[in-house]
Amino acid sequence: MTRTVSSDGAVPHIAGAVALSDRHLLGIEGMSPVEIRALIDRSLVFAENPHDGVSAALKGKTIINLFYENSTRTRVSFELAAKRLGGSVLNISVAGSSVKKGETLLDTATTLNAMRPDILVVRHNCAGAALLLSKHVDAAVINAGDGRHEHPTQALLDAVTIRRHKGRIEGLKIAICGDIANSRVARSNIHLLGTLGAEVRLVCPITLLPADIDHLGVEVVTDFEAGIKGCDIVMMLRLQTERMAGTETPSQREYFNLFGLDSAKLMRAAPNALVMHPGPMNRGVEIDSATADDVEKSLIRTQVEMGVAARMACLEAIATRAQ
Amino acid sequence: MTQTCFFNAHIIDPSQKLDGIGYVTVASGKISAIGTGTPPKTQMAEHGVDCKKSTLCPGLVDMRVQSADPGAEHLETLPTMLAAAAQGGITALACLPNTRPIMDEASAIDSLCMKASRIGGTRLYAYGAATSALKGDAMAEIGLMANAGAVGFTNGTSTVSDSLIMRRLLSYCSMLDKPVIQHCEDPALSKDGEMNEGETSTRLGLIGIPSESEVIIIDRDLHLVRRTAARYHVAHLSTRAGVDAVRQAKAEGLPVTADTAPPYFLLNEIAISTYDTAFKLSPPLRSEDDRQAVIEGLADGTIDAIASDHMPVDRDAKMQPFGPAQPGASGLDTLLALSLTLVHQGHLPMSRLIEALSLAPASILDLIGGTLSVDSPADFIIFRPESSWIIKGANFVSASRITPFESYPVQGIVDATYVGGNPIFQRH
């Protein structure tokens, strides 16, 4: 298997699946820029040829989607990605499963493990859950989001989206805005975009800023308009009300007023700035509908499309390594 | 009168400022003579034990132990707990009231102490619950529990957070001359917290417990101590700000004491980086700066005592993601060896360490032990401070085998533990 690594901006020439150093995909932190670029390049190949049978890496393999949190796009995206690579997919959602009978995470995992799946895709509300599973199962584990920790495939699909529209990541000014404290998407993106040389700025109310986050090599701005000033990408995050204690901000009305994105505020960003959001959106809370649905500026639907491609690249890389 | 003379021992007794090769003679369960050099011929008459220059010092007094018995005997029963203590060189220990039933009335205290005395070995003492059912909203029957032998009052693993209740508690306990032991953690500030707040919690996506949650409670309590003149003890001190607050209070002359436990002077929050739940403790492992401050506090006497903070935890309660996993770890088997690290690393002289492990906690709680002075009960240990071993939870005498020090190399092996002149543990 050969791996071609293109520098940012170059047209990717990929001969095959990406080789990863780890058996599992648990987080972006610690991945090398070479690995990340290779995954992005390979994702772009899949994005250009979604139905062309570029790879049948998952033929004869079983993938289990084990989701402890509700999800539409991530679960469907993984399912579709696996099917396009020829894999068989099983979806297990916790509602209506033995988990509701009190089974622990590890018991569920070892039960599923006994059925010999090749890849376990796991989403869980606790940070570290995917890592814990990876220590107790034979299958390769892909983290589809663990608590507030990481959501590596989301960061990859965001990077693929940015590459597709801006041609590069290095040197771009990218604002990540909103509920940083409760966001795994923010953490994965901080690691990924920083590793690839983007200038990352966090823009949010100070009460939604986790401790010492500036140690991760990002700039922090608490004034929204100053924060997105001159940025090439404005990435909005969902206000994670289900993870909030309710005391972080005074009200949704005030939040939208001070930290929500609308077309007037977007004028402060760079002239060709593009807007992203990992979804699902709270319209009128962190972003107004006009901006979210602006076909010129919003990449939100492209992100979903790239999600399938990015997950194909990840699944293929994991499956190829597991052989 | 039968007497036994332990000679050629390295005697360390901080209560008499003894530190050198010498002898201890025991008769009728008490120390009958002690001195440096070779014992007089009369002392050797009956029975002599050559200690071969091993260290002989007062037995350890562990002032913070969670007994799983009564209520959670599947985790640990009194016999294994006391056997682990004996092998660990602990001659007396004080149990937290967080049992089922809760130690919030005299009969519960009585029952636990009776049960332990039937088993024998390490002396067991009990704290009484400071508030009824540990709920924090009303004083428990403190006077009756004190009469039944409760050595102090505490809400155990939770904080007495209501300022009025705390004021009343301190006043009432000052009347009875009993100490109030506080786990200092502001419950609102640490709500849902999973680990110490800082860069590591941010990286791991775990909810942070700010270090201020400790000193806020200490500061409030110190104001109340000034008003009530009650004896106040800060349990498992873990932050620099907390150490500073206790240091200032002592300088002011307030009747304040404090202890800490080995994880807080040997480990820091970075240990959690792989979400290993053995490192989930309460209070949480703190920053490196906090760890250094705890060592400084032990060295200058701000922190009086070292306790094991022994806490039996179900393995299933640890086989979880970090957030929902239960805090706590085993400590009896490793208290002496882990604490000796402070001596081997040059932070504390041996005599100061022994004081922190025996004399200081015994004085704080008015317990038997902590001294080798003539006529005191012969509670002492003989150990080899240089002998090394590797900590393995699976080899613990305690039935509670979860330790944050798995595979940690230590030095210090107990060869014998005596309570009232009787050997309760002897290594063969």
Coordinates of N, CA and C in Angstrom, one line a residue, chain B residues 118-189:
Chain B
R118 N -13.3 -7.7 69.7 CA -13.4 -9.2 69.7 C -12.4 -9.8 68.7
I119 N -12.2 -9.1 67.6 CA -11.2 -9.6 66.7 C -9.8 -9.4 67.2
G120 N -9.6 -8.2 67.8 CA -8.2 -7.9 68.4 C -7.3 -7.4 67.3
G121 N -6.1 -7.2 67.8 CA -5.1 -6.6 66.8 C -5.0 -5.1 66.9
T122 N -5.0 -4.4 65.8 CA -4.9 -3.0 65.7 C -6.1 -2.4 66.5
R123 N -5.8 -1.3 67.3 CA -6.9 -0.7 68.1 C -7.7 0.1 67.1
L124 N -9.0 -0.1 67.2 CA -10.0 0.6 66.3 C -10.7 1.7 67.1
Y125 N -10.7 2.9 66.6 CA -11.5 4.0 67.2 C -12.5 4.4 66.1
A126 N -13.5 5.1 66.6 CA -14.5 5.6 65.6 C -14.8 7.1 65.7
Y127 N -15.0 7.7 64.6 CA -15.6 9.1 64.6 C -17.1 9.0 64.7
G128 N -17.7 9.9 65.2 CA -19.1 10.0 65.2 C -19.5 10.9 64.0
A129 N -20.7 10.7 63.4 CA -21.2 11.6 62.4 C -21.5 12.9 63.0
A130 N -21.0 14.0 62.3 CA -21.2 15.3 62.9 C -22.7 15.7 62.8
T131 N -23.4 15.2 61.7 CA -24.8 15.6 61.5 C -25.6 14.3 61.3
S132 N -26.9 14.4 61.7 CA -27.7 13.2 61.6 C -27.8 12.7 60.2
A133 N -27.6 11.4 60.0 CA -27.6 10.7 58.8 C -26.6 11.4 57.8
L134 N -25.7 12.1 58.3 CA -24.7 12.8 57.4 C -25.3 13.8 56.5
K135 N -26.5 14.2 56.8 CA -27.2 15.1 55.8 C -26.8 16.5 55.9
G136 N -26.1 16.9 57.0 CA -25.6 18.2 57.1 C -26.6 19.3 57.6
D137 N -27.8 18.9 58.0 CA -28.8 19.9 58.4 C -29.1 19.9 59.8
A138 N -28.6 18.9 60.6 CA -28.9 18.9 62.1 C -27.8 18.2 62.8
M139 N -27.4 18.7 64.0 CA -26.4 18.0 64.7 C -26.8 16.6 65.1
A140 N -25.9 15.6 65.1 CA -26.2 14.3 65.6 C -26.0 14.3 67.1
E141 N -26.3 13.2 67.7 CA -26.2 13.1 69.2 C -24.7 13.0 69.6
I142 N -24.1 14.1 69.5 CA -22.6 14.2 69.7 C -22.2 13.8 71.1
G143 N -22.9 14.3 72.1 CA -22.5 14.1 73.5 C -22.6 12.6 73.8
L144 N -23.7 12.0 73.4 CA -23.9 10.5 73.7 C -22.8 9.7 72.9
M145 N -22.5 10.1 71.7 CA -21.5 9.4 71.0 C -20.1 9.6 71.6
A146 N -19.9 10.8 72.1 CA -18.6 11.1 72.8 C -18.5 10.1 74.0
N147 N -19.6 10.0 74.8 CA -19.6 9.1 75.9 C -19.3 7.7 75.5
A148 N -19.8 7.3 74.3 CA -19.6 5.9 73.8 C -18.2 5.7 73.2
G149 N -17.4 6.8 73.2 CA -16.0 6.6 72.8 C -15.7 7.3 71.4
A150 N -16.6 8.0 70.8 CA -16.3 8.7 69.6 C -15.1 9.6 69.8
V151 N -14.1 9.6 68.9 CA -12.9 10.3 69.2 C -12.9 11.7 68.5
G152 N -13.9 12.0 67.7 CA -14.0 13.2 67.0 C -15.3 13.2 66.2
F153 N -15.6 14.3 65.5 CA -16.8 14.3 64.8 C -16.6 14.9 63.4
T154 N -17.2 14.2 62.4 CA -17.0 14.6 61.0 C -18.1 14.1 60.1
N155 N -18.3 14.8 59.0 CA -19.3 14.3 58.0 C -18.6 13.3 57.1
G156 N -17.3 12.9 57.4 CA -16.6 11.9 56.6 C -16.3 12.4 55.3
T157 N -16.9 11.8 54.2 CA -16.5 12.1 52.9 C -17.2 13.3 52.3
S158 N -18.1 13.9 53.1 CA -18.8 15.1 52.6 C -18.5 16.3 53.6
T159 N -18.7 17.5 53.1 CA -18.4 18.7 53.8 C -19.6 19.2 54.6
V160 N -19.4 19.6 55.8 CA -20.5 20.3 56.5 C -20.5 21.7 55.9
S161 N -21.5 22.0 55.0 CA -21.4 23.2 54.2 C -22.3 24.3 54.8
D162 N -23.3 24.0 55.6 CA -24.1 25.0 56.2 C -23.3 25.7 57.3
S163 N -23.2 27.1 57.2 CA -22.3 27.8 58.1 C -22.9 27.8 59.5
L164 N -24.2 27.8 59.6 CA -24.8 27.9 61.0 C -24.6 26.5 61.7
I165 N -24.8 25.4 60.9 CA -24.6 24.1 61.5 C -23.1 23.9 61.9
M166 N -22.2 24.4 61.1 CA -20.8 24.3 61.4 C -20.5 25.1 62.6
R167 N -21.0 26.3 62.8 CA -20.8 27.1 64.0 C -21.3 26.4 65.2
R168 N -22.5 25.8 65.1 CA -23.0 25.1 66.3 C -22.1 23.9 66.6
L169 N -21.7 23.2 65.6 CA -20.9 22.0 65.8 C -19.6 22.3 66.5
L170 N -19.0 23.4 66.0 CA -17.7 23.8 66.6 C -17.9 24.2 68.1
S171 N -19.0 24.9 68.3 CA -19.2 25.3 69.7 C -19.5 24.1 70.6
Y172 N -20.4 23.2 70.1 CA -20.8 22.1 70.9 C -19.6 21.2 71.2
C173 N -18.8 20.9 70.1 CA -17.6 20.1 70.3 C -16.5 20.7 71.2
S174 N -16.5 22.0 71.2 CA -15.5 22.7 72.1 C -15.9 22.5 73.6
M175 N -17.2 22.4 73.8 CA -17.7 22.1 75.1 C -17.3 20.7 75.6
L176 N -17.3 19.8 74.6 CA -16.9 18.4 74.9 C -15.4 18.1 74.8
D177 N -14.7 19.2 74.3 CA -13.3 19.1 74.0 C -13.0 17.9 73.0
K178 N -13.8 17.9 71.9 CA -13.5 16.9 70.9 C -13.3 17.7 69.6
P179 N -12.4 17.2 68.7 CA -12.1 17.8 67.5 C -13.2 17.6 66.4
V180 N -13.3 18.6 65.6 CA -14.2 18.5 64.4 C -13.3 18.3 63.2
I181 N -13.6 17.2 62.5 CA -12.7 16.9 61.3 C -13.5 17.2 60.0
Q182 N -13.0 18.1 59.2 CA -13.7 18.6 58.0 C -13.0 18.1 56.7
H183 N -13.9 17.5 55.8 CA -13.5 17.3 54.4 C -13.8 18.6 53.7
C184 N -12.8 19.3 53.3 CA -13.0 20.7 52.8 C -13.2 20.8 51.3
E185 N -14.4 20.9 50.9 CA -14.7 21.0 49.4 C -16.1 21.7 49.3
D186 N -16.1 22.9 48.8 CA -17.3 23.6 48.6 C -18.2 22.9 47.6
P187 N -19.4 22.4 48.1 CA -20.2 21.5 47.3 C -20.7 22.2 46.0
A188 N -21.0 23.5 46.0 CA -21.5 24.1 44.9 C -20.4 24.3 43.8
L189 N -19.2 24.7 44.3 CA -18.1 25.0 43.4 C -17.6 23.7 42.7

